[in-house]
Amino acid sequence: MKLQDQANKLAEAIKESDEYKAFKNAIAEVEGDKEAEDMVKELKVMQFEIQRATARGEKIDEEKVRASQELYHSCIVNPKLANFFQAEFKFTKVMEDIQKIITSAVE
């Protein structure tokens, strides 16, 4: 069987996973709520900027870190957003596990 065929089977298995379905549902819920969607976008931008600065070895702006933590705490008290972040975490964990399995198999 070709590698592409196996990759397609893996993609289908991912789409059928509970983690993927829960994440897609959580995304749809957030996309239906402009305020929630804006909060997620703002938090993602803040987190990206902090991660980018860290990767570049730059000094981390403590005010930006504090602001992102405050926004995160504001997000998780909203049940819709708490569900989104939990679903995102679980799906990301599955994808990381798959990546580890593939990487370790070809080392």
PDB file of N, CA and C in Angstrom:
ATOM      1  N   MET A   1       0.849  -1.185   0.000  1.00  0.00           N
ATOM      2  CA  MET A   1       0.000   0.000   0.000  1.00  0.00           C
ATOM      3  C   MET A   1       0.892   1.245   0.000  1.00  0.00           C
ATOM      4  N   LYS A   2       0.517   2.238  -0.757  1.00  0.00           N
ATOM      5  CA  LYS A   2       1.288   3.467  -0.840  1.00  0.00           C
ATOM      6  C   LYS A   2       1.179   4.269   0.455  1.00  0.00           C
ATOM      7  N   LEU A   3       2.228   5.039   0.702  1.00  0.00           N
ATOM      8  CA  LEU A   3       2.221   5.895   1.894  1.00  0.00           C
ATOM      9  C   LEU A   3       1.062   6.880   1.868  1.00  0.00           C
ATOM     10  N   GLN A   4       0.752   7.389   0.690  1.00  0.00           N
ATOM     11  CA  GLN A   4      -0.350   8.351   0.586  1.00  0.00           C
ATOM     12  C   GLN A   4      -1.676   7.699   0.989  1.00  0.00           C
ATOM     13  N   ASP A   5      -1.848   6.434   0.644  1.00  0.00           N
ATOM     14  CA  ASP A   5      -3.066   5.721   1.041  1.00  0.00           C
ATOM     15  C   ASP A   5      -3.144   5.594   2.557  1.00  0.00           C
ATOM     16  N   GLN A   6      -2.007   5.277   3.175  1.00  0.00           N
ATOM     17  CA  GLN A   6      -1.970   5.172   4.640  1.00  0.00           C
ATOM     18  C   GLN A   6      -2.245   6.537   5.282  1.00  0.00           C
ATOM     19  N   ALA A   7      -1.687   7.589   4.686  1.00  0.00           N
ATOM     20  CA  ALA A   7      -1.921   8.941   5.208  1.00  0.00           C
ATOM     21  C   ALA A   7      -3.395   9.307   5.109  1.00  0.00           C
ATOM     22  N   ASN A   8      -4.029   8.922   4.005  1.00  0.00           N
ATOM     23  CA  ASN A   8      -5.468   9.182   3.858  1.00  0.00           C
ATOM     24  C   ASN A   8      -6.276   8.432   4.897  1.00  0.00           C
ATOM     25  N   LYS A   9      -5.871   7.194   5.203  1.00  0.00           N
ATOM     26  CA  LYS A   9      -6.560   6.421   6.244  1.00  0.00           C
ATOM     27  C   LYS A   9      -6.391   7.085   7.609  1.00  0.00           C
ATOM     28  N   LEU A  10      -5.184   7.581   7.873  1.00  0.00           N
ATOM     29  CA  LEU A  10      -4.943   8.281   9.127  1.00  0.00           C
ATOM     30  C   LEU A  10      -5.801   9.546   9.210  1.00  0.00           C
ATOM     31  N   ALA A  11      -5.868  10.290   8.120  1.00  0.00           N
ATOM     32  CA  ALA A  11      -6.685  11.505   8.089  1.00  0.00           C
ATOM     33  C   ALA A  11      -8.149  11.183   8.374  1.00  0.00           C
ATOM     34  N   GLU A  12      -8.645  10.111   7.791  1.00  0.00           N
ATOM     35  CA  GLU A  12     -10.037   9.713   8.043  1.00  0.00           C
ATOM     36  C   GLU A  12     -10.239   9.309   9.500  1.00  0.00           C
ATOM     37  N   ALA A  13      -9.263   8.587  10.060  1.00  0.00           N
ATOM     38  CA  ALA A  13      -9.361   8.179  11.462  1.00  0.00           C
ATOM     39  C   ALA A  13      -9.369   9.398  12.375  1.00  0.00           C
ATOM     40  N   ILE A  14      -8.554  10.395  12.041  1.00  0.00           N
ATOM     41  CA  ILE A  14      -8.534  11.634  12.827  1.00  0.00           C
ATOM     42  C   ILE A  14      -9.892  12.315  12.757  1.00  0.00           C
ATOM     43  N   LYS A  15     -10.458  12.412  11.562  1.00  0.00           N
ATOM     44  CA  LYS A  15     -11.767  13.059  11.396  1.00  0.00           C
ATOM     45  C   LYS A  15     -12.863  12.344  12.176  1.00  0.00           C
ATOM     46  N   GLU A  16     -12.719  11.042  12.354  1.00  0.00           N
ATOM     47  CA  GLU A  16     -13.723  10.264  13.076  1.00  0.00           C
ATOM     48  C   GLU A  16     -13.489  10.241  14.584  1.00  0.00           C
ATOM     49  N   SER A  17     -12.370  10.784  15.036  1.00  0.00           N
ATOM     50  CA  SER A  17     -12.047  10.737  16.467  1.00  0.00           C
ATOM     51  C   SER A  17     -12.968  11.661  17.267  1.00  0.00           C
ATOM     52  N   ASP A  18     -13.209  11.262  18.499  1.00  0.00           N
ATOM     53  CA  ASP A  18     -14.026  12.085  19.398  1.00  0.00           C
ATOM     54  C   ASP A  18     -13.381  13.444  19.634  1.00  0.00           C
ATOM     55  N   GLU A  19     -12.051  13.463  19.732  1.00  0.00           N
ATOM     56  CA  GLU A  19     -11.340  14.713  19.983  1.00  0.00           C
ATOM     57  C   GLU A  19     -11.529  15.701  18.830  1.00  0.00           C
ATOM     58  N   TYR A  20     -11.433  15.211  17.610  1.00  0.00           N
ATOM     59  CA  TYR A  20     -11.613  16.079  16.441  1.00  0.00           C
ATOM     60  C   TYR A  20     -13.053  16.608  16.381  1.00  0.00           C
ATOM     61  N   LYS A  21     -14.006  15.710  16.569  1.00  0.00           N
ATOM     62  CA  LYS A  21     -15.411  16.120  16.513  1.00  0.00           C
ATOM     63  C   LYS A  21     -15.740  17.147  17.593  1.00  0.00           C
ATOM     64  N   ALA A  22     -15.228  16.928  18.802  1.00  0.00           N
ATOM     65  CA  ALA A  22     -15.475  17.872  19.893  1.00  0.00           C
ATOM     66  C   ALA A  22     -14.844  19.224  19.588  1.00  0.00           C
ATOM     67  N   PHE A  23     -13.641  19.203  19.018  1.00  0.00           N
ATOM     68  CA  PHE A  23     -12.971  20.451  18.676  1.00  0.00           C
ATOM     69  C   PHE A  23     -13.723  21.194  17.581  1.00  0.00           C
ATOM     70  N   LYS A  24     -14.164  20.492  16.549  1.00  0.00           N
ATOM     71  CA  LYS A  24     -14.933  21.131  15.473  1.00  0.00           C
ATOM     72  C   LYS A  24     -16.228  21.734  16.015  1.00  0.00           C
ATOM     73  N   ASN A  25     -16.905  21.019  16.904  1.00  0.00           N
ATOM     74  CA  ASN A  25     -18.123  21.543  17.514  1.00  0.00           C
ATOM     75  C   ASN A  25     -17.840  22.782  18.357  1.00  0.00           C
ATOM     76  N   ALA A  26     -16.738  22.754  19.107  1.00  0.00           N
ATOM     77  CA  ALA A  26     -16.370  23.898  19.937  1.00  0.00           C
ATOM     78  C   ALA A  26     -16.031  25.108  19.066  1.00  0.00           C
ATOM     79  N   ILE A  27     -15.354  24.877  17.950  1.00  0.00           N
ATOM     80  CA  ILE A  27     -15.047  25.968  17.020  1.00  0.00           C
ATOM     81  C   ILE A  27     -16.343  26.582  16.498  1.00  0.00           C
ATOM     82  N   ALA A  28     -17.279  25.742  16.114  1.00  0.00           N
ATOM     83  CA  ALA A  28     -18.556  26.237  15.585  1.00  0.00           C
ATOM     84  C   ALA A  28     -19.298  27.070  16.625  1.00  0.00           C
ATOM     85  N   GLU A  29     -19.250  26.639  17.878  1.00  0.00           N
ATOM     86  CA  GLU A  29     -19.913  27.399  18.944  1.00  0.00           C
ATOM     87  C   GLU A  29     -19.284  28.780  19.105  1.00  0.00           C
ATOM     88  N   VAL A  30     -17.960  28.825  19.083  1.00  0.00           N
ATOM     89  CA  VAL A  30     -17.257  30.100  19.246  1.00  0.00           C
ATOM     90  C   VAL A  30     -17.504  30.999  18.045  1.00  0.00           C
ATOM     91  N   GLU A  31     -17.487  30.421  16.851  1.00  0.00           N
ATOM     92  CA  GLU A  31     -17.715  31.217  15.643  1.00  0.00           C
ATOM     93  C   GLU A  31     -19.122  31.812  15.599  1.00  0.00           C
ATOM     94  N   GLY A  32     -20.029  31.242  16.340  1.00  0.00           N
ATOM     95  CA  GLY A  32     -21.383  31.767  16.400  1.00  0.00           C
ATOM     96  C   GLY A  32     -21.546  32.893  17.412  1.00  0.00           C
ATOM     97  N   ASP A  33     -20.468  33.241  18.099  1.00  0.00           N
ATOM     98  CA  ASP A  33     -20.511  34.254  19.154  1.00  0.00           C
ATOM     99  C   ASP A  33     -19.366  35.240  18.896  1.00  0.00           C
ATOM    100  N   LYS A  34     -19.691  36.409  18.372  1.00  0.00           N
ATOM    101  CA  LYS A  34     -18.685  37.397  17.963  1.00  0.00           C
ATOM    102  C   LYS A  34     -17.757  37.771  19.114  1.00  0.00           C
ATOM    103  N   GLU A  35     -18.308  37.994  20.291  1.00  0.00           N
ATOM    104  CA  GLU A  35     -17.480  38.388  21.436  1.00  0.00           C
ATOM    105  C   GLU A  35     -16.502  37.275  21.805  1.00  0.00           C
ATOM    106  N   ALA A  36     -16.990  36.042  21.848  1.00  0.00           N
ATOM    107  CA  ALA A  36     -16.121  34.905  22.170  1.00  0.00           C
ATOM    108  C   ALA A  36     -15.042  34.734  21.109  1.00  0.00           C
ATOM    109  N   GLU A  37     -15.433  34.862  19.858  1.00  0.00           N
ATOM    110  CA  GLU A  37     -14.481  34.723  18.760  1.00  0.00           C
ATOM    111  C   GLU A  37     -13.386  35.794  18.853  1.00  0.00           C
ATOM    112  N   ASP A  38     -13.765  37.012  19.155  1.00  0.00           N
ATOM    113  CA  ASP A  38     -12.793  38.090  19.285  1.00  0.00           C
ATOM    114  C   ASP A  38     -11.833  37.837  20.447  1.00  0.00           C
ATOM    115  N   MET A  39     -12.360  37.318  21.551  1.00  0.00           N
ATOM    116  CA  MET A  39     -11.507  37.024  22.705  1.00  0.00           C
ATOM    117  C   MET A  39     -10.481  35.952  22.360  1.00  0.00           C
ATOM    118  N   VAL A  40     -10.907  34.905  21.664  1.00  0.00           N
ATOM    119  CA  VAL A  40      -9.987  33.835  21.268  1.00  0.00           C
ATOM    120  C   VAL A  40      -8.915  34.392  20.336  1.00  0.00           C
ATOM    121  N   LYS A  41      -9.323  35.174  19.361  1.00  0.00           N
ATOM    122  CA  LYS A  41      -8.352  35.749  18.422  1.00  0.00           C
ATOM    123  C   LYS A  41      -7.347  36.625  19.147  1.00  0.00           C
ATOM    124  N   GLU A  42      -7.816  37.466  20.030  1.00  0.00           N
ATOM    125  CA  GLU A  42      -6.921  38.360  20.769  1.00  0.00           C
ATOM    126  C   GLU A  42      -5.934  37.554  21.615  1.00  0.00           C
ATOM    127  N   LEU A  43      -6.425  36.526  22.288  1.00  0.00           N
ATOM    128  CA  LEU A  43      -5.559  35.694  23.119  1.00  0.00           C
ATOM    129  C   LEU A  43      -4.518  34.967  22.271  1.00  0.00           C
ATOM    130  N   LYS A  44      -4.929  34.442  21.137  1.00  0.00           N
ATOM    131  CA  LYS A  44      -4.001  33.734  20.251  1.00  0.00           C
ATOM    132  C   LYS A  44      -2.893  34.666  19.757  1.00  0.00           C
ATOM    133  N   VAL A  45      -3.252  35.892  19.420  1.00  0.00           N
ATOM    134  CA  VAL A  45      -2.249  36.866  18.969  1.00  0.00           C
ATOM    135  C   VAL A  45      -1.261  37.145  20.096  1.00  0.00           C
ATOM    136  N   MET A  46      -1.774  37.369  21.297  1.00  0.00           N
ATOM    137  CA  MET A  46      -0.902  37.635  22.444  1.00  0.00           C
ATOM    138  C   MET A  46       0.043  36.469  22.694  1.00  0.00           C
ATOM    139  N   GLN A  47      -0.490  35.257  22.682  1.00  0.00           N
ATOM    140  CA  GLN A  47       0.329  34.076  22.930  1.00  0.00           C
ATOM    141  C   GLN A  47       1.393  33.907  21.845  1.00  0.00           C
ATOM    142  N   PHE A  48       1.017  34.157  20.606  1.00  0.00           N
ATOM    143  CA  PHE A  48       1.970  34.049  19.498  1.00  0.00           C
ATOM    144  C   PHE A  48       3.103  35.045  19.670  1.00  0.00           C
ATOM    145  N   GLU A  49       2.774  36.271  20.027  1.00  0.00           N
ATOM    146  CA  GLU A  49       3.806  37.296  20.200  1.00  0.00           C
ATOM    147  C   GLU A  49       4.769  36.924  21.322  1.00  0.00           C
ATOM    148  N   ILE A  50       4.254  36.374  22.406  1.00  0.00           N
ATOM    149  CA  ILE A  50       5.100  35.948  23.526  1.00  0.00           C
ATOM    150  C   ILE A  50       5.984  34.779  23.095  1.00  0.00           C
ATOM    151  N   GLN A  51       5.403  33.803  22.404  1.00  0.00           N
ATOM    152  CA  GLN A  51       6.180  32.647  21.935  1.00  0.00           C
ATOM    153  C   GLN A  51       7.250  33.066  20.935  1.00  0.00           C
ATOM    154  N   ARG A  52       6.915  33.997  20.053  1.00  0.00           N
ATOM    155  CA  ARG A  52       7.881  34.467  19.059  1.00  0.00           C
ATOM    156  C   ARG A  52       9.051  35.159  19.746  1.00  0.00           C
ATOM    157  N   ALA A  53       8.761  35.998  20.720  1.00  0.00           N
ATOM    158  CA  ALA A  53       9.816  36.687  21.452  1.00  0.00           C
ATOM    159  C   ALA A  53      10.704  35.689  22.189  1.00  0.00           C
ATOM    160  N   THR A  54      10.095  34.676  22.779  1.00  0.00           N
ATOM    161  CA  THR A  54      10.843  33.638  23.480  1.00  0.00           C
ATOM    162  C   THR A  54      11.756  32.898  22.511  1.00  0.00           C
ATOM    163  N   ALA A  55      11.225  32.522  21.365  1.00  0.00           N
ATOM    164  CA  ALA A  55      12.005  31.786  20.367  1.00  0.00           C
ATOM    165  C   ALA A  55      13.175  32.611  19.844  1.00  0.00           C
ATOM    166  N   ARG A  56      13.004  33.896  19.790  1.00  0.00           N
ATOM    167  CA  ARG A  56      14.063  34.787  19.299  1.00  0.00           C
ATOM    168  C   ARG A  56      15.056  35.172  20.391  1.00  0.00           C
ATOM    169  N   GLY A  57      14.780  34.732  21.602  1.00  0.00           N
ATOM    170  CA  GLY A  57      15.657  35.073  22.710  1.00  0.00           C
ATOM    171  C   GLY A  57      15.496  36.504  23.188  1.00  0.00           C
ATOM    172  N   GLU A  58      14.374  37.112  22.835  1.00  0.00           N
ATOM    173  CA  GLU A  58      14.118  38.491  23.231  1.00  0.00           C
ATOM    174  C   GLU A  58      13.575  38.543  24.653  1.00  0.00           C
ATOM    175  N   LYS A  59      13.718  39.709  25.262  1.00  0.00           N
ATOM    176  CA  LYS A  59      13.163  39.913  26.594  1.00  0.00           C
ATOM    177  C   LYS A  59      11.639  39.863  26.496  1.00  0.00           C
ATOM    178  N   ILE A  60      11.040  39.137  27.403  1.00  0.00           N
ATOM    179  CA  ILE A  60       9.583  39.002  27.411  1.00  0.00           C
ATOM    180  C   ILE A  60       8.973  40.204  28.132  1.00  0.00           C
ATOM    181  N   ASP A  61       8.010  40.808  27.479  1.00  0.00           N
ATOM    182  CA  ASP A  61       7.291  41.935  28.054  1.00  0.00           C
ATOM    183  C   ASP A  61       6.347  41.401  29.133  1.00  0.00           C
ATOM    184  N   GLU A  62       6.694  41.663  30.385  1.00  0.00           N
ATOM    185  CA  GLU A  62       5.908  41.144  31.511  1.00  0.00           C
ATOM    186  C   GLU A  62       4.473  41.672  31.499  1.00  0.00           C
ATOM    187  N   GLU A  63       4.292  42.874  31.015  1.00  0.00           N
ATOM    188  CA  GLU A  63       2.941  43.440  30.923  1.00  0.00           C
ATOM    189  C   GLU A  63       2.103  42.642  29.928  1.00  0.00           C
ATOM    190  N   LYS A  64       2.729  42.240  28.823  1.00  0.00           N
ATOM    191  CA  LYS A  64       2.031  41.447  27.815  1.00  0.00           C
ATOM    192  C   LYS A  64       1.677  40.069  28.385  1.00  0.00           C
ATOM    193  N   VAL A  65       2.588  39.489  29.139  1.00  0.00           N
ATOM    194  CA  VAL A  65       2.327  38.188  29.774  1.00  0.00           C
ATOM    195  C   VAL A  65       1.164  38.310  30.740  1.00  0.00           C
ATOM    196  N   ARG A  66       1.199  39.358  31.575  1.00  0.00           N
ATOM    197  CA  ARG A  66       0.121  39.562  32.540  1.00  0.00           C
ATOM    198  C   ARG A  66      -1.216  39.780  31.836  1.00  0.00           C
ATOM    199  N   ALA A  67      -1.203  40.565  30.776  1.00  0.00           N
ATOM    200  CA  ALA A  67      -2.439  40.834  30.032  1.00  0.00           C
ATOM    201  C   ALA A  67      -2.980  39.555  29.399  1.00  0.00           C
ATOM    202  N   SER A  68      -2.091  38.717  28.885  1.00  0.00           N
ATOM    203  CA  SER A  68      -2.559  37.467  28.269  1.00  0.00           C
ATOM    204  C   SER A  68      -3.114  36.523  29.327  1.00  0.00           C
ATOM    205  N   GLN A  69      -2.504  36.499  30.505  1.00  0.00           N
ATOM    206  CA  GLN A  69      -3.018  35.669  31.593  1.00  0.00           C
ATOM    207  C   GLN A  69      -4.392  36.147  32.046  1.00  0.00           C
ATOM    208  N   GLU A  70      -4.555  37.454  32.146  1.00  0.00           N
ATOM    209  CA  GLU A  70      -5.854  38.012  32.541  1.00  0.00           C
ATOM    210  C   GLU A  70      -6.923  37.695  31.499  1.00  0.00           C
ATOM    211  N   LEU A  71      -6.561  37.823  30.228  1.00  0.00           N
ATOM    212  CA  LEU A  71      -7.523  37.516  29.173  1.00  0.00           C
ATOM    213  C   LEU A  71      -7.877  36.036  29.191  1.00  0.00           C
ATOM    214  N   TYR A  72      -6.879  35.181  29.402  1.00  0.00           N
ATOM    215  CA  TYR A  72      -7.141  33.741  29.478  1.00  0.00           C
ATOM    216  C   TYR A  72      -8.114  33.442  30.620  1.00  0.00           C
ATOM    217  N   HIS A  73      -7.891  34.037  31.771  1.00  0.00           N
ATOM    218  CA  HIS A  73      -8.789  33.804  32.906  1.00  0.00           C
ATOM    219  C   HIS A  73     -10.196  34.328  32.622  1.00  0.00           C
ATOM    220  N   SER A  74     -10.286  35.425  31.898  1.00  0.00           N
ATOM    221  CA  SER A  74     -11.601  35.939  31.490  1.00  0.00           C
ATOM    222  C   SER A  74     -12.280  34.969  30.529  1.00  0.00           C
ATOM    223  N   CYS A  75     -11.485  34.344  29.694  1.00  0.00           N
ATOM    224  CA  CYS A  75     -12.034  33.391  28.716  1.00  0.00           C
ATOM    225  C   CYS A  75     -12.583  32.143  29.395  1.00  0.00           C
ATOM    226  N   ILE A  76     -11.817  31.583  30.323  1.00  0.00           N
ATOM    227  CA  ILE A  76     -12.208  30.278  30.870  1.00  0.00           C
ATOM    228  C   ILE A  76     -13.397  30.332  31.819  1.00  0.00           C
ATOM    229  N   VAL A  77     -13.805  31.531  32.234  1.00  0.00           N
ATOM    230  CA  VAL A  77     -15.026  31.602  33.043  1.00  0.00           C
ATOM    231  C   VAL A  77     -16.266  31.552  32.153  1.00  0.00           C
ATOM    232  N   ASN A  78     -16.061  31.739  30.853  1.00  0.00           N
ATOM    233  CA  ASN A  78     -17.143  31.609  29.882  1.00  0.00           C
ATOM    234  C   ASN A  78     -17.229  30.124  29.490  1.00  0.00           C
ATOM    235  N   PRO A  79     -18.334  29.445  29.789  1.00  0.00           N
ATOM    236  CA  PRO A  79     -18.416  28.005  29.514  1.00  0.00           C
ATOM    237  C   PRO A  79     -18.123  27.640  28.051  1.00  0.00           C
ATOM    238  N   LYS A  80     -18.555  28.466  27.138  1.00  0.00           N
ATOM    239  CA  LYS A  80     -18.318  28.205  25.714  1.00  0.00           C
ATOM    240  C   LYS A  80     -16.823  28.227  25.409  1.00  0.00           C
ATOM    241  N   LEU A  81     -16.129  29.212  25.967  1.00  0.00           N
ATOM    242  CA  LEU A  81     -14.692  29.322  25.732  1.00  0.00           C
ATOM    243  C   LEU A  81     -13.911  28.280  26.516  1.00  0.00           C
ATOM    244  N   ALA A  82     -14.361  27.965  27.709  1.00  0.00           N
ATOM    245  CA  ALA A  82     -13.700  26.912  28.486  1.00  0.00           C
ATOM    246  C   ALA A  82     -13.775  25.592  27.721  1.00  0.00           C
ATOM    247  N   ASN A  83     -14.930  25.319  27.140  1.00  0.00           N
ATOM    248  CA  ASN A  83     -15.104  24.112  26.333  1.00  0.00           C
ATOM    249  C   ASN A  83     -14.188  24.142  25.106  1.00  0.00           C
ATOM    250  N   PHE A  84     -14.089  25.315  24.464  1.00  0.00           N
ATOM    251  CA  PHE A  84     -13.231  25.451  23.294  1.00  0.00           C
ATOM    252  C   PHE A  84     -11.782  25.141  23.646  1.00  0.00           C
ATOM    253  N   PHE A  85     -11.269  25.755  24.712  1.00  0.00           N
ATOM    254  CA  PHE A  85      -9.864  25.550  25.075  1.00  0.00           C
ATOM    255  C   PHE A  85      -9.589  24.115  25.515  1.00  0.00           C
ATOM    256  N   GLN A  86     -10.539  23.514  26.193  1.00  0.00           N
ATOM    257  CA  GLN A  86     -10.370  22.111  26.595  1.00  0.00           C
ATOM    258  C   GLN A  86     -10.353  21.206  25.365  1.00  0.00           C
ATOM    259  N   ALA A  87     -11.272  21.432  24.444  1.00  0.00           N
ATOM    260  CA  ALA A  87     -11.325  20.622  23.221  1.00  0.00           C
ATOM    261  C   ALA A  87     -10.077  20.840  22.371  1.00  0.00           C
ATOM    262  N   GLU A  88      -9.631  22.083  22.282  1.00  0.00           N
ATOM    263  CA  GLU A  88      -8.414  22.380  21.524  1.00  0.00           C
ATOM    264  C   GLU A  88      -7.220  21.656  22.132  1.00  0.00           C
ATOM    265  N   PHE A  89      -7.105  21.685  23.453  1.00  0.00           N
ATOM    266  CA  PHE A  89      -6.004  21.022  24.142  1.00  0.00           C
ATOM    267  C   PHE A  89      -6.008  19.519  23.862  1.00  0.00           C
ATOM    268  N   LYS A  90      -7.173  18.895  23.983  1.00  0.00           N
ATOM    269  CA  LYS A  90      -7.264  17.448  23.769  1.00  0.00           C
ATOM    270  C   LYS A  90      -6.923  17.067  22.326  1.00  0.00           C
ATOM    271  N   PHE A  91      -7.415  17.839  21.363  1.00  0.00           N
ATOM    272  CA  PHE A  91      -7.122  17.534  19.962  1.00  0.00           C
ATOM    273  C   PHE A  91      -5.642  17.767  19.660  1.00  0.00           C
ATOM    274  N   THR A  92      -5.091  18.836  20.184  1.00  0.00           N
ATOM    275  CA  THR A  92      -3.670  19.114  19.984  1.00  0.00           C
ATOM    276  C   THR A  92      -2.814  17.991  20.570  1.00  0.00           C
ATOM    277  N   LYS A  93      -3.208  17.476  21.712  1.00  0.00           N
ATOM    278  CA  LYS A  93      -2.482  16.360  22.341  1.00  0.00           C
ATOM    279  C   LYS A  93      -2.504  15.133  21.446  1.00  0.00           C
ATOM    280  N   VAL A  94      -3.642  14.832  20.860  1.00  0.00           N
ATOM    281  CA  VAL A  94      -3.740  13.693  19.936  1.00  0.00           C
ATOM    282  C   VAL A  94      -2.803  13.894  18.754  1.00  0.00           C
ATOM    283  N   MET A  95      -2.808  15.092  18.182  1.00  0.00           N
ATOM    284  CA  MET A  95      -1.952  15.366  17.027  1.00  0.00           C
ATOM    285  C   MET A  95      -0.471  15.296  17.401  1.00  0.00           C
ATOM    286  N   GLU A  96      -0.119  15.766  18.581  1.00  0.00           N
ATOM    287  CA  GLU A  96       1.269  15.662  19.046  1.00  0.00           C
ATOM    288  C   GLU A  96       1.671  14.197  19.220  1.00  0.00           C
ATOM    289  N   ASP A  97       0.775  13.396  19.781  1.00  0.00           N
ATOM    290  CA  ASP A  97       1.058  11.970  19.961  1.00  0.00           C
ATOM    291  C   ASP A  97       1.283  11.281  18.613  1.00  0.00           C
ATOM    292  N   ILE A  98       0.456  11.615  17.643  1.00  0.00           N
ATOM    293  CA  ILE A  98       0.610  11.035  16.299  1.00  0.00           C
ATOM    294  C   ILE A  98       1.952  11.450  15.706  1.00  0.00           C
ATOM    295  N   GLN A  99       2.296  12.713  15.859  1.00  0.00           N
ATOM    296  CA  GLN A  99       3.578  13.204  15.343  1.00  0.00           C
ATOM    297  C   GLN A  99       4.749  12.471  15.991  1.00  0.00           C
ATOM    298  N   LYS A 100       4.685  12.252  17.296  1.00  0.00           N
ATOM    299  CA  LYS A 100       5.738  11.531  18.006  1.00  0.00           C
ATOM    300  C   LYS A 100       5.877  10.102  17.483  1.00  0.00           C
ATOM    301  N   ILE A 101       4.750   9.461  17.268  1.00  0.00           N
ATOM    302  CA  ILE A 101       4.767   8.078  16.767  1.00  0.00           C
ATOM    303  C   ILE A 101       5.439   8.033  15.389  1.00  0.00           C
ATOM    304  N   ILE A 102       5.062   8.942  14.525  1.00  0.00           N
ATOM    305  CA  ILE A 102       5.632   8.953  13.162  1.00  0.00           C
ATOM    306  C   ILE A 102       7.124   9.282  13.231  1.00  0.00           C
ATOM    307  N   THR A 103       7.475  10.274  14.015  1.00  0.00           N
ATOM    308  CA  THR A 103       8.880  10.675  14.120  1.00  0.00           C
ATOM    309  C   THR A 103       9.737   9.559  14.675  1.00  0.00           C
ATOM    310  N   SER A 104       9.277   8.907  15.730  1.00  0.00           N
ATOM    311  CA  SER A 104      10.079   7.835  16.336  1.00  0.00           C
ATOM    312  C   SER A 104      10.209   6.641  15.406  1.00  0.00           C
ATOM    313  N   ALA A 105       9.240   6.445  14.526  1.00  0.00           N
ATOM    314  CA  ALA A 105       9.294   5.301  13.604  1.00  0.00           C
ATOM    315  C   ALA A 105      10.320   5.500  12.500  1.00  0.00           C
ATOM    316  N   VAL A 106      10.651   6.742  12.184  1.00  0.00           N
ATOM    317  CA  VAL A 106      11.585   6.994  11.082  1.00  0.00           C
ATOM    318  C   VAL A 106      12.963   7.455  11.562  1.00  0.00           C
ATOM    319  N   GLU A 107      13.179   7.456  12.853  1.00  0.00           N
ATOM    320  CA  GLU A 107      14.504   7.855  13.355  1.00  0.00           C
ATOM    321  C   GLU A 107      15.477   6.711  13.260  1.00  0.00           C
TER     322      GLU A 107
END
